[in-house]
CSV table of C-alpha atoms and ligand atoms in Angstrom, one decimal:
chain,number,residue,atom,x,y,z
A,1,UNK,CA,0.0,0.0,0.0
A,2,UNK,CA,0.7,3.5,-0.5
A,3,UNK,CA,1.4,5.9,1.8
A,4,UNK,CA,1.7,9.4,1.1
A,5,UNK,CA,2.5,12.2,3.6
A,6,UNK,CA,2.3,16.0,3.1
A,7,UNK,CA,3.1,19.0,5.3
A,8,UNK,CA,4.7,21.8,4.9
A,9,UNK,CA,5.7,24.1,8.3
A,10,UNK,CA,8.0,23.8,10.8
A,11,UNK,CA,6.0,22.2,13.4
A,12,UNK,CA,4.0,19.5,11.3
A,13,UNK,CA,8.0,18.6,9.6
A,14,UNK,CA,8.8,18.1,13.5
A,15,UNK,CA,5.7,16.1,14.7
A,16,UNK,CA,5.4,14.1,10.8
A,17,UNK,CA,9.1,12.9,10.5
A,18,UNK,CA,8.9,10.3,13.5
A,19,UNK,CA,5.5,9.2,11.9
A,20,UNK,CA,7.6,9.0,8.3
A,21,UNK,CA,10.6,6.9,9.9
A,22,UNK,CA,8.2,4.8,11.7
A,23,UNK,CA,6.2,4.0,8.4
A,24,UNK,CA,9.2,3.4,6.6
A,25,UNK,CA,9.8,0.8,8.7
A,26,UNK,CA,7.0,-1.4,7.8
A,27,UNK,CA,8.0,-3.4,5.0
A,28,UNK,CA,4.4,-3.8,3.4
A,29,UNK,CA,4.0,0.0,3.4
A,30,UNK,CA,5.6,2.5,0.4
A,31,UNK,CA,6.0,5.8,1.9
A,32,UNK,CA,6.1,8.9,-0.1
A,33,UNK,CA,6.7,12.4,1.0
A,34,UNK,CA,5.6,15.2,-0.2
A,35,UNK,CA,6.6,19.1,1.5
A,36,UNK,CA,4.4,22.0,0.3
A,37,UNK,CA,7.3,24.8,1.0
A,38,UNK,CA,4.6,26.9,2.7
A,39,UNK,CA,7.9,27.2,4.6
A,40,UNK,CA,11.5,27.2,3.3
A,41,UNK,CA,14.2,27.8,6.0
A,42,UNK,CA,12.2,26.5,8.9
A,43,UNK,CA,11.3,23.4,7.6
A,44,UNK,CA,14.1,22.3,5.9
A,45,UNK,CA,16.3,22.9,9.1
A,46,UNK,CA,13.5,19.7,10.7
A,47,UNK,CA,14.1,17.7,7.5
A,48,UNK,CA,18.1,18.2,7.4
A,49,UNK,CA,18.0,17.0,11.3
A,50,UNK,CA,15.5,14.1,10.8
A,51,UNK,CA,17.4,12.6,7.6
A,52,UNK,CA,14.6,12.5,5.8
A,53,UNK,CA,14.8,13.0,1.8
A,54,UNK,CA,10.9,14.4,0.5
A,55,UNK,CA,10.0,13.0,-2.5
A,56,UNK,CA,8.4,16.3,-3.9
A,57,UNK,CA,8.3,20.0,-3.0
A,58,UNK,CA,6.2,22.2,-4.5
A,59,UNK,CA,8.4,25.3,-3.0
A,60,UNK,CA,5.0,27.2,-2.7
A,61,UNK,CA,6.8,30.0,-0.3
A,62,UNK,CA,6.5,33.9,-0.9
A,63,UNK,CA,7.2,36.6,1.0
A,64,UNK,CA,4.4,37.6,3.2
A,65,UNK,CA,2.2,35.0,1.1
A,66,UNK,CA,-1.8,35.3,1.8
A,67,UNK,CA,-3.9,32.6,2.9
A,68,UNK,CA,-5.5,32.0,-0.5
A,69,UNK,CA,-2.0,31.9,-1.9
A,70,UNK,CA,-1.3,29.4,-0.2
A,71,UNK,CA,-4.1,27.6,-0.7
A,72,UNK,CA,-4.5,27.9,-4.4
A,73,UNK,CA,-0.6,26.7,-5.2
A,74,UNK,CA,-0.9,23.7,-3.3
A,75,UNK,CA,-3.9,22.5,-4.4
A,76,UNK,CA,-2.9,23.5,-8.1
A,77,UNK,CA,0.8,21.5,-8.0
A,78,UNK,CA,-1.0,18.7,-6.1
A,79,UNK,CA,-3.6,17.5,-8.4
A,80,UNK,CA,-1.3,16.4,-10.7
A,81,UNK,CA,1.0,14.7,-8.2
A,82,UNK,CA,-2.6,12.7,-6.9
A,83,UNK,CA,-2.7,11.3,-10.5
A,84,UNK,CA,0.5,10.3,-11.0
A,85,UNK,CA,1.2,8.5,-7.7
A,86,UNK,CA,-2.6,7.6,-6.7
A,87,UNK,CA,-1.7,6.9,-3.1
A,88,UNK,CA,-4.2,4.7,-0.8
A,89,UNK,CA,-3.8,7.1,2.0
A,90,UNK,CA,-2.8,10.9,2.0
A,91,UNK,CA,-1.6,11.8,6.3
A,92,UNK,CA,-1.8,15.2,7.2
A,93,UNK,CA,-1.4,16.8,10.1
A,94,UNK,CA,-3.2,19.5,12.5
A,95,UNK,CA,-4.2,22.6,11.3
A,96,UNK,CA,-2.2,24.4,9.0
A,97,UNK,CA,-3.0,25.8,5.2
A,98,UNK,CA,-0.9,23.4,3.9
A,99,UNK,CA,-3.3,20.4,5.9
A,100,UNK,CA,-6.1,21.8,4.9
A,101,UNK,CA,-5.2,22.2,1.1
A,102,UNK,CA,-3.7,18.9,0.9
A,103,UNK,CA,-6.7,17.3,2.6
A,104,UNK,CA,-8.9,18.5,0.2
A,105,UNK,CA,-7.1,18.1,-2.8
A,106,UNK,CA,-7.1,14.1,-1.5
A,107,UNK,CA,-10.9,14.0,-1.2
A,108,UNK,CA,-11.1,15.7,-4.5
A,109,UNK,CA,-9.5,12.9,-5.8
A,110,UNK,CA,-11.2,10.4,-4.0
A,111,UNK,CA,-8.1,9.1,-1.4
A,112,UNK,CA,-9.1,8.5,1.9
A,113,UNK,CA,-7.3,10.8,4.4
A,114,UNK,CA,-5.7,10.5,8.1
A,115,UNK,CA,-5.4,13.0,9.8
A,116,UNK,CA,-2.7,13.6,12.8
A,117,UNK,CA,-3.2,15.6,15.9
A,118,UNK,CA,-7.2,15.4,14.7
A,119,UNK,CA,-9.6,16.6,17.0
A,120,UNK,CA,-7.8,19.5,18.9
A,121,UNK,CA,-10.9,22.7,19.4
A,122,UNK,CA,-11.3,26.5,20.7
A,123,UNK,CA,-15.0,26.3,19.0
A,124,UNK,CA,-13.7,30.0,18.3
A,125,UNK,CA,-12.9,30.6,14.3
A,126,UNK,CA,-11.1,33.3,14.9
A,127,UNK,CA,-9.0,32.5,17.8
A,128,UNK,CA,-6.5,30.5,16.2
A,129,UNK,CA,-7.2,32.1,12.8
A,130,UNK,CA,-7.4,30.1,10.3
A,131,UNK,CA,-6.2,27.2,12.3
A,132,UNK,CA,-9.6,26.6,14.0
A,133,UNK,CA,-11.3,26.3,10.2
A,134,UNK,CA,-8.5,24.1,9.1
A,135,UNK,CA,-8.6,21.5,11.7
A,136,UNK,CA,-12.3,21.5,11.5
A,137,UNK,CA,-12.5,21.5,8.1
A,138,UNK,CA,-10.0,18.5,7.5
A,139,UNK,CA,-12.3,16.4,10.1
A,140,UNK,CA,-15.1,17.1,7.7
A,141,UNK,CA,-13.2,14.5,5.1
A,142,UNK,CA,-11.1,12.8,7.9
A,143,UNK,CA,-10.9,8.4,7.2
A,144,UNK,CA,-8.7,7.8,10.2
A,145,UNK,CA,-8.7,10.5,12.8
A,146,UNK,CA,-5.6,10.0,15.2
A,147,UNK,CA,-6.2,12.1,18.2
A,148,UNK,CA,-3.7,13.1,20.6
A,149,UNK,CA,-5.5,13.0,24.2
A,150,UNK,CA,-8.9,11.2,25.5
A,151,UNK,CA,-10.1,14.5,25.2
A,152,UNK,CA,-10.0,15.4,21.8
A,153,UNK,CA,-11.3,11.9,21.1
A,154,UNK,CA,-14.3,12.9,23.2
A,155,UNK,CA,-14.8,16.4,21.0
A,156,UNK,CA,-14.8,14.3,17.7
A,157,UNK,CA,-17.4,11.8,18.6
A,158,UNK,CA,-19.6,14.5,20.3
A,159,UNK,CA,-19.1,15.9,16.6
A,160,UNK,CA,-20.6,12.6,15.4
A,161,UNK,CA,-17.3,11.2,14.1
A,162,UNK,CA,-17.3,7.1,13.5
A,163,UNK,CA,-16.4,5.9,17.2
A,164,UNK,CA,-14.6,2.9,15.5
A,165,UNK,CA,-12.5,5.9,13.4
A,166,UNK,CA,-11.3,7.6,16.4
A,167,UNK,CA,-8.0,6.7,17.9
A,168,UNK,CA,-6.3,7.9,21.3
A,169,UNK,CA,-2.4,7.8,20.0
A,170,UNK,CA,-0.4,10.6,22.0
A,171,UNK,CA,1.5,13.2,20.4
A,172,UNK,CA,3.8,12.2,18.1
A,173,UNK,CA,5.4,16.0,19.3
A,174,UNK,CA,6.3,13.7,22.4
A,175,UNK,CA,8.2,11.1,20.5
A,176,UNK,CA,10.3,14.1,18.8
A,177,UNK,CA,11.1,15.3,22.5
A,178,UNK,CA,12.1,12.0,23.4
A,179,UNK,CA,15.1,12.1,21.4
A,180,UNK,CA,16.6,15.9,21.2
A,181,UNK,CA,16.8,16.7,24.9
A,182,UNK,CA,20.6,16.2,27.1
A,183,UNK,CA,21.1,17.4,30.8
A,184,UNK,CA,24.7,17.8,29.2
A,185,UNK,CA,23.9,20.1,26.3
A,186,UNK,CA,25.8,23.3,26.0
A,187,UNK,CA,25.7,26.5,23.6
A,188,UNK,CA,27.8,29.6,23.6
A,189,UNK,CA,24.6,31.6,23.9
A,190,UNK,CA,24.3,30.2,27.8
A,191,UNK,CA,27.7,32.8,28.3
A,192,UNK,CA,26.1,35.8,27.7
A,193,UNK,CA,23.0,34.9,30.0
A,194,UNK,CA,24.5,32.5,32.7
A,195,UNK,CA,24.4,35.0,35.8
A,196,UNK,CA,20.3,35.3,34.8
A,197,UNK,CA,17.3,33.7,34.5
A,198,UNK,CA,16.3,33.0,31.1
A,199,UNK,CA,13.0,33.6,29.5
A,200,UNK,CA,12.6,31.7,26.1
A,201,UNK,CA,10.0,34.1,23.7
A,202,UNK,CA,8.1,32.6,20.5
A,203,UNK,CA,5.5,34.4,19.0
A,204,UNK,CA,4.4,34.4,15.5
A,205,UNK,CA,0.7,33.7,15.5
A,206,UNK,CA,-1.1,35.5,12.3
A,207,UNK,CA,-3.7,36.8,14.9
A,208,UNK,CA,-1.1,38.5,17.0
A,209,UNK,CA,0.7,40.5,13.7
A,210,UNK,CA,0.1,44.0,14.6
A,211,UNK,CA,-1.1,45.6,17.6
A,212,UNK,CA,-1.3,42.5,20.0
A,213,UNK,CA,2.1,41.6,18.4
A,214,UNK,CA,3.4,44.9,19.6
A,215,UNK,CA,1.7,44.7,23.1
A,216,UNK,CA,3.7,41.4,23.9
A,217,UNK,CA,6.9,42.7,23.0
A,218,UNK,CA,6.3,46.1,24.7
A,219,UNK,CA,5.5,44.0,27.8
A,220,UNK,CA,8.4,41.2,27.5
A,221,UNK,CA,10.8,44.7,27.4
A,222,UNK,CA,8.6,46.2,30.7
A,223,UNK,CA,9.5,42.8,32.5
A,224,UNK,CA,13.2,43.4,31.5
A,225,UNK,CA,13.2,46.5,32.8
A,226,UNK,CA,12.1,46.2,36.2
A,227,UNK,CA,13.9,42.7,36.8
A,228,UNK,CA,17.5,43.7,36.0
A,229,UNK,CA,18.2,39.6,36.4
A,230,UNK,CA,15.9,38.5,33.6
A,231,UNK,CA,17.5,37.9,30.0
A,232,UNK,CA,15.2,37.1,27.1
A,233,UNK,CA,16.1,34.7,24.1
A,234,UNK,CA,14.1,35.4,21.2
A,235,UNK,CA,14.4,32.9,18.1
A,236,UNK,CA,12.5,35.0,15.9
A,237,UNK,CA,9.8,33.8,13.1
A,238,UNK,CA,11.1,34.1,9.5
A,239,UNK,CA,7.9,36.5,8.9
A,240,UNK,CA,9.3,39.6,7.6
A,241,UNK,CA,6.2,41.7,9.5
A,242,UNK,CA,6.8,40.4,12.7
A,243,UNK,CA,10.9,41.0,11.8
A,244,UNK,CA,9.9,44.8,11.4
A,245,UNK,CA,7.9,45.1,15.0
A,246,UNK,CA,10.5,43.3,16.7
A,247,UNK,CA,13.3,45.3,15.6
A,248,UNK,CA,11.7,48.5,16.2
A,249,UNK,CA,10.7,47.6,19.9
A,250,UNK,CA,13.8,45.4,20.9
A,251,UNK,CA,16.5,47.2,19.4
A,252,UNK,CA,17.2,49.1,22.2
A,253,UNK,CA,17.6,46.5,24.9
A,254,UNK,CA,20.6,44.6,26.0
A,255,UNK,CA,18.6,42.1,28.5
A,256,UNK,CA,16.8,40.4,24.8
A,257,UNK,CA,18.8,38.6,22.6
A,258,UNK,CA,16.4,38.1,19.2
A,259,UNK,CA,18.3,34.9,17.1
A,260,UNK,CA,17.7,33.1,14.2
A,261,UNK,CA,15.3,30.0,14.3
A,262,UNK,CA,17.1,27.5,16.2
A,263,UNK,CA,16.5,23.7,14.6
A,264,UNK,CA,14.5,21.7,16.9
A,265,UNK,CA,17.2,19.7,18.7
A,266,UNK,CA,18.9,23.0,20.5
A,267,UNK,CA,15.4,24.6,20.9
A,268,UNK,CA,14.1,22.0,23.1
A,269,UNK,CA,17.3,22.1,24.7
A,270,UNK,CA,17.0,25.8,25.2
A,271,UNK,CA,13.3,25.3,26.7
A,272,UNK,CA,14.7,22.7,28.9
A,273,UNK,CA,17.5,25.4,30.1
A,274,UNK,CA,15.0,28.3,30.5
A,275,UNK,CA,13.6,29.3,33.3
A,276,UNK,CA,10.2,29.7,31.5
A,277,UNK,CA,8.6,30.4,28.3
A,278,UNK,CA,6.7,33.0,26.8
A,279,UNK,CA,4.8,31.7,23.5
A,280,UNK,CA,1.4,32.0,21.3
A,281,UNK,CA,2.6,28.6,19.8
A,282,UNK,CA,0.9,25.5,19.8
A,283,UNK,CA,3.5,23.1,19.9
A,284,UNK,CA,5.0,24.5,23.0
A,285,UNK,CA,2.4,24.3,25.1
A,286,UNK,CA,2.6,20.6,24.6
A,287,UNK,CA,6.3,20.4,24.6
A,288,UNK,CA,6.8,22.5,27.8
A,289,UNK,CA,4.5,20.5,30.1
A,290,UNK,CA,6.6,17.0,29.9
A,291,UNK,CA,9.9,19.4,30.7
A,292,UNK,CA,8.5,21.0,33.6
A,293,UNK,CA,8.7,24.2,32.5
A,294,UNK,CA,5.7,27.4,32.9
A,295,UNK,CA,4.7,28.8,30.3
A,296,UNK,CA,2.9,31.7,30.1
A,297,UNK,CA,0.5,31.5,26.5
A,298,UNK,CA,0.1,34.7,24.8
A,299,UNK,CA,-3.2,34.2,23.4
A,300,UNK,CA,-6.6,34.1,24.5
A,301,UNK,CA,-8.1,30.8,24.0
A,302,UNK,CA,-6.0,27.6,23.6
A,303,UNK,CA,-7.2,23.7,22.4
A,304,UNK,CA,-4.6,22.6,24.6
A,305,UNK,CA,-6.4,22.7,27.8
A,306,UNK,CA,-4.4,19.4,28.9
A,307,UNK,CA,-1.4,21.6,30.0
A,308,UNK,CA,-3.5,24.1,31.8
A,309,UNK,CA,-5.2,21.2,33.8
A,310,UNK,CA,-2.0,20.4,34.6
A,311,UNK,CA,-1.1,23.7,35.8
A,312,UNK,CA,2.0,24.7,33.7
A,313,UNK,CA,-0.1,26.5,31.4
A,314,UNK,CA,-1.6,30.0,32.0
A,315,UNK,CA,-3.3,32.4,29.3
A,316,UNK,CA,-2.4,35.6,29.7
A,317,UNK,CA,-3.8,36.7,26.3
A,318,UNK,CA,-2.2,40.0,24.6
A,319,UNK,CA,-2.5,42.9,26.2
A,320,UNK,CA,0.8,44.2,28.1
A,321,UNK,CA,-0.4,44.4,31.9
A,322,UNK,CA,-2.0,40.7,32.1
A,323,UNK,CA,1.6,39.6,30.6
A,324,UNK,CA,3.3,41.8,32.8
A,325,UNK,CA,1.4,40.6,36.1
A,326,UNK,CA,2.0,36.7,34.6
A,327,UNK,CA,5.9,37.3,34.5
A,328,UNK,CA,5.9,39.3,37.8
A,329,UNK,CA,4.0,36.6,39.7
A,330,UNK,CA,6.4,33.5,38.1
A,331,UNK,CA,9.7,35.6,39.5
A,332,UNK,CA,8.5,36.7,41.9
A,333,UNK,CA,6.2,34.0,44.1
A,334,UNK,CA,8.2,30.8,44.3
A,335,UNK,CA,4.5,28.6,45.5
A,336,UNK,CA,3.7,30.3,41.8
A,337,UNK,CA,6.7,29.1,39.9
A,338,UNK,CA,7.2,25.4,41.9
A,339,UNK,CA,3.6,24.9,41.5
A,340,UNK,CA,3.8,25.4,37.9
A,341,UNK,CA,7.5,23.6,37.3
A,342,UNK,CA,5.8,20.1,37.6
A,343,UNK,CA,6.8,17.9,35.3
A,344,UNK,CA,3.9,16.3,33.9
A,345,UNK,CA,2.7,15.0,30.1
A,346,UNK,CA,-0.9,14.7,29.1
A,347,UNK,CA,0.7,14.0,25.5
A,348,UNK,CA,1.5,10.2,25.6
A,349,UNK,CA,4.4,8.2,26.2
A,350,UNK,CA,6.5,8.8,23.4
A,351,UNK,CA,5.2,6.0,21.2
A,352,UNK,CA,2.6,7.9,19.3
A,353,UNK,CA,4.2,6.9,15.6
A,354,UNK,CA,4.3,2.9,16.4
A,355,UNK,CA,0.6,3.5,17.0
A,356,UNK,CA,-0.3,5.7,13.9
A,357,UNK,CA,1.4,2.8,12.2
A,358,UNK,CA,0.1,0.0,13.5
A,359,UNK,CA,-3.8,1.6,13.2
A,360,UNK,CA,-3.1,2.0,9.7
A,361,UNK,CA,-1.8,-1.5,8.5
A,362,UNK,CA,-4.9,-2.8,10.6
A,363,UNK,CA,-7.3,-0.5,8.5
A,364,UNK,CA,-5.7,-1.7,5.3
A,365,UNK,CA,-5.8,-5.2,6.8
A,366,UNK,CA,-9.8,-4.9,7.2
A,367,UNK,CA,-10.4,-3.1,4.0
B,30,UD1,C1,2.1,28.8,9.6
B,30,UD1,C2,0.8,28.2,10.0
B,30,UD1,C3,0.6,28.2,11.5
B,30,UD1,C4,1.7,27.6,12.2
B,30,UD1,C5,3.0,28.2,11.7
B,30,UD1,C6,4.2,27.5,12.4
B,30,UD1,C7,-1.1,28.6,8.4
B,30,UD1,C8,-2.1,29.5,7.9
B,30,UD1,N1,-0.3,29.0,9.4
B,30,UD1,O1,2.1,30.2,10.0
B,30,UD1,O2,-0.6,27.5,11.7
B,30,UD1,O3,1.5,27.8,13.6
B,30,UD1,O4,3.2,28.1,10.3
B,30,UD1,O5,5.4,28.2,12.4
B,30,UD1,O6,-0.9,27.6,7.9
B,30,UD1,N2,8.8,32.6,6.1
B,30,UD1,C9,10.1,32.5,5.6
B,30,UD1,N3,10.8,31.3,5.7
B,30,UD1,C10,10.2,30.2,6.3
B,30,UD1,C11,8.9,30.3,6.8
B,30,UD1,C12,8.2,31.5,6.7
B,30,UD1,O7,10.6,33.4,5.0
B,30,UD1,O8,10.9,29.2,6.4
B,30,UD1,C13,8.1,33.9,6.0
B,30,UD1,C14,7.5,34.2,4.6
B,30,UD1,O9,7.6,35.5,4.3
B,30,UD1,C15,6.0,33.9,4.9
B,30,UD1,C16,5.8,34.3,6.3
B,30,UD1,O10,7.0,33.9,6.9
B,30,UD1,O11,5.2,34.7,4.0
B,30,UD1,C17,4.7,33.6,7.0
B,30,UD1,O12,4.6,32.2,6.8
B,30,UD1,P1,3.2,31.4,6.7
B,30,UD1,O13,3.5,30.0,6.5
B,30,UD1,O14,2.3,32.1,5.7
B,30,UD1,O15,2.6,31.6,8.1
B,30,UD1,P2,3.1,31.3,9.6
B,30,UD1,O16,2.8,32.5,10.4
B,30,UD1,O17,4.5,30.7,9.5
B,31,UDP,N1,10.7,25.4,17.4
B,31,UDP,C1,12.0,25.2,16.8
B,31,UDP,N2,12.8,26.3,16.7
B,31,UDP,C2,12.4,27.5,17.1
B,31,UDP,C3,11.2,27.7,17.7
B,31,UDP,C4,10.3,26.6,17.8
B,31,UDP,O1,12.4,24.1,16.5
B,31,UDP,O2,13.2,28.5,17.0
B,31,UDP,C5,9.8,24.2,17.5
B,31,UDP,C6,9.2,23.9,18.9
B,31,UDP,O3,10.0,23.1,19.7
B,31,UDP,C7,7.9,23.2,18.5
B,31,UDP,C8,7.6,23.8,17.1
B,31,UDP,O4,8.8,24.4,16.6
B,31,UDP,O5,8.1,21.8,18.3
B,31,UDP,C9,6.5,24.9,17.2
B,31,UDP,O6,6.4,25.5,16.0
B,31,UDP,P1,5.6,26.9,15.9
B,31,UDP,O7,5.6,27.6,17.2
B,31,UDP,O8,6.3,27.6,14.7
B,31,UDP,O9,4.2,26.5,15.4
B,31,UDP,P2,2.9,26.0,16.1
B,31,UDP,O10,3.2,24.8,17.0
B,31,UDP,O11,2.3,27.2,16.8
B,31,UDP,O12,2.0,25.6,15.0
């Protein structure tokens, strides 16, 4: 059988390439890859670290590339792609443009679809925008949904998915982690901020571009101000908008170090070395719970409610005083911070590709 698998951001390269080596494994399965390039750098910094070759990109990427851009390449470069390899299953993954227009170009031509990290909901379209509309949407055409926690099984079913379509698998994100972080690692970085305690900042959420965009940053430099022992690492987004805002704010501050995106094996090595994270990412929030460290989420809603259950997650939305109060409390109140520091993972055991695997010869088996 034939298995094809596209993506094409950072974090679906980084929770898809243990899924690929794991399906490359089986001999009865061919697996194909195929990237969309709705990111260049970032992704092919996960692919150079995993090994793994793609069999296409379509190298969709522009600068500041719309929505519908990205949308309308895909789908275009795919259909012929579909006809010439006419897989039996098309994987995606979560909720990204490239998901959804690779989902739908597979149920346009007819091939059943899997979809990774499935079932994951604010109910809020806008909030993450489009996110929320491409996870939902892909579940509309979903064949195998592979969902991550109990929970998310739950939301799918209430949806009126096929119970007997629904697996519980983990978070393949946890099966990444499982292999990237060493108590021993070291970078030259840990020098300039090793009399400190270090605050890791993502934030690149399409929502956030602007004024909320500006807000976090104005309030990341307010905490740097008034605690002289704070010193902020910034791995900035490629987006050249978010680029512009973050020069103009930061430029002035020695406490914030902005860098270049850090591949996945020294970023989950910097998280582990923080002394917590500031984000508005997704993948974080699922990372950050199994390493113990607080995070505080710069966003409003989140469909990771797992972490905040388990306490090392806290919304502090957008707007510079909740941020500010979030950071003061975490250096501040120790109860806060220790209480938050437990290490625990609602995201699975690190086995979450073996399962995706398994489910799938089984479902070929029956068919
Ligand atoms: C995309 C996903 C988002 C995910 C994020 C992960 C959509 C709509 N958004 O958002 O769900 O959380 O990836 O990071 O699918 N760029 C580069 N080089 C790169 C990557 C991006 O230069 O390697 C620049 C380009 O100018 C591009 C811009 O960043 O136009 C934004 O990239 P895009 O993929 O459109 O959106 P993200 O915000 O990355
Ligand atoms: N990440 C990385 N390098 C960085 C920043 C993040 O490898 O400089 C990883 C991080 O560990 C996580 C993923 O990228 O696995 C999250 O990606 P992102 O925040 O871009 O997207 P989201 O998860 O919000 O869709």
């Amino acid at each position: 059988m034939k298995i094809m698998v596209i993506f094409g951001t950072r974090p679906e390269a980084i929770k898809m390439c243990p899924v690929i080596k794991e399906l490359k494994k089986q001999g009865e399965i061919e697996c194909k890859v195929c990237l969309t390039g709705q990111h260049k750098e970032m992704l092919l910094q996960v692919m150079n670290l995993f090994k793994i070759e793609a069999d296409y990109n379509l190298e969709i990427m522009r600068k500041n590339q719309t929505l519908s851009m990205i949308l309308i390449n895909i789908m275009q470069n795919l259909d012929e792609i579909m006809e010439r390899e006419k897989p039996d299953l098309v994987l995606v993954h979560g909720d990204t443009s490239s998901s959804f227009a690779a989902g739908l170009s597979a149920f346009y031509h007819g091939i059943p679809i899997g979809h990774v990290e499935a079932g994951l909901r604010t109910y809020n379209m806008k909030s993450p925008y489009p996110e929320e509309f491409n996870r939902q949407a892909v579940d509309l055409i979903t064949d195998l949904y592979f969902a991550p926690t109990k929970l998310a099984r739950q939301q799918l079913i209430r949806e009126g998915k096929k119970r007997e379509n629904v697996f519980v698998t983990g978070n393949t994100v946890i099966d990444a982690l499982k292999t990237t972080v060493r108590k021993d690692y070291q970078n030259e970085i840990f020098d300039w901020c090793s009399d400190s305690r270090v605050l890791l900042l993502t934030a690149h959420r399409r929502e956030n571009v602007g004024k909320p965009m500006e807000n976090i940053f104005e309030a990341v430099k307010k905490i740097c101000l008034n605690y002289p022992d704070v010193k902020v690492i910034y791995p900035i987004h490629k987006n050249p908008e978010i680029r512009k805002i973050a020069k103009r704010i930061f430029s002035d501050s020695n406490q914030i170090k902005v860098i270049e995106p850090l591949d996945v094996y020294d970023f989950h090595n910097f998280m582990d070395k923080s002394y917590f994270i500031l984000t508005d990412s997704g993948g974080i929030q699922e990372e950050a719970p199994a390493l113990g460290k607080p995070v505080l989420v710069l966003r409003d809603t989140t469909e990771r409610p797992e972490g905040i259950e388990a306490g090392t997650l806290k919304l502090v939305g957008t707007e510079i005083e909740s941020i500010y109060q979030g950071a003061s409390k975490l250096l501040e109140d120790e109860t806060t911070y220790r209480k938050m520091s437990n290490a625990v993972n609602p995201y699975g055991d690190g086995l979450a590709s073996k399962r995706i695997a398994n489910i799938i010869i089984d479902y070929f088996k029956r068919k």
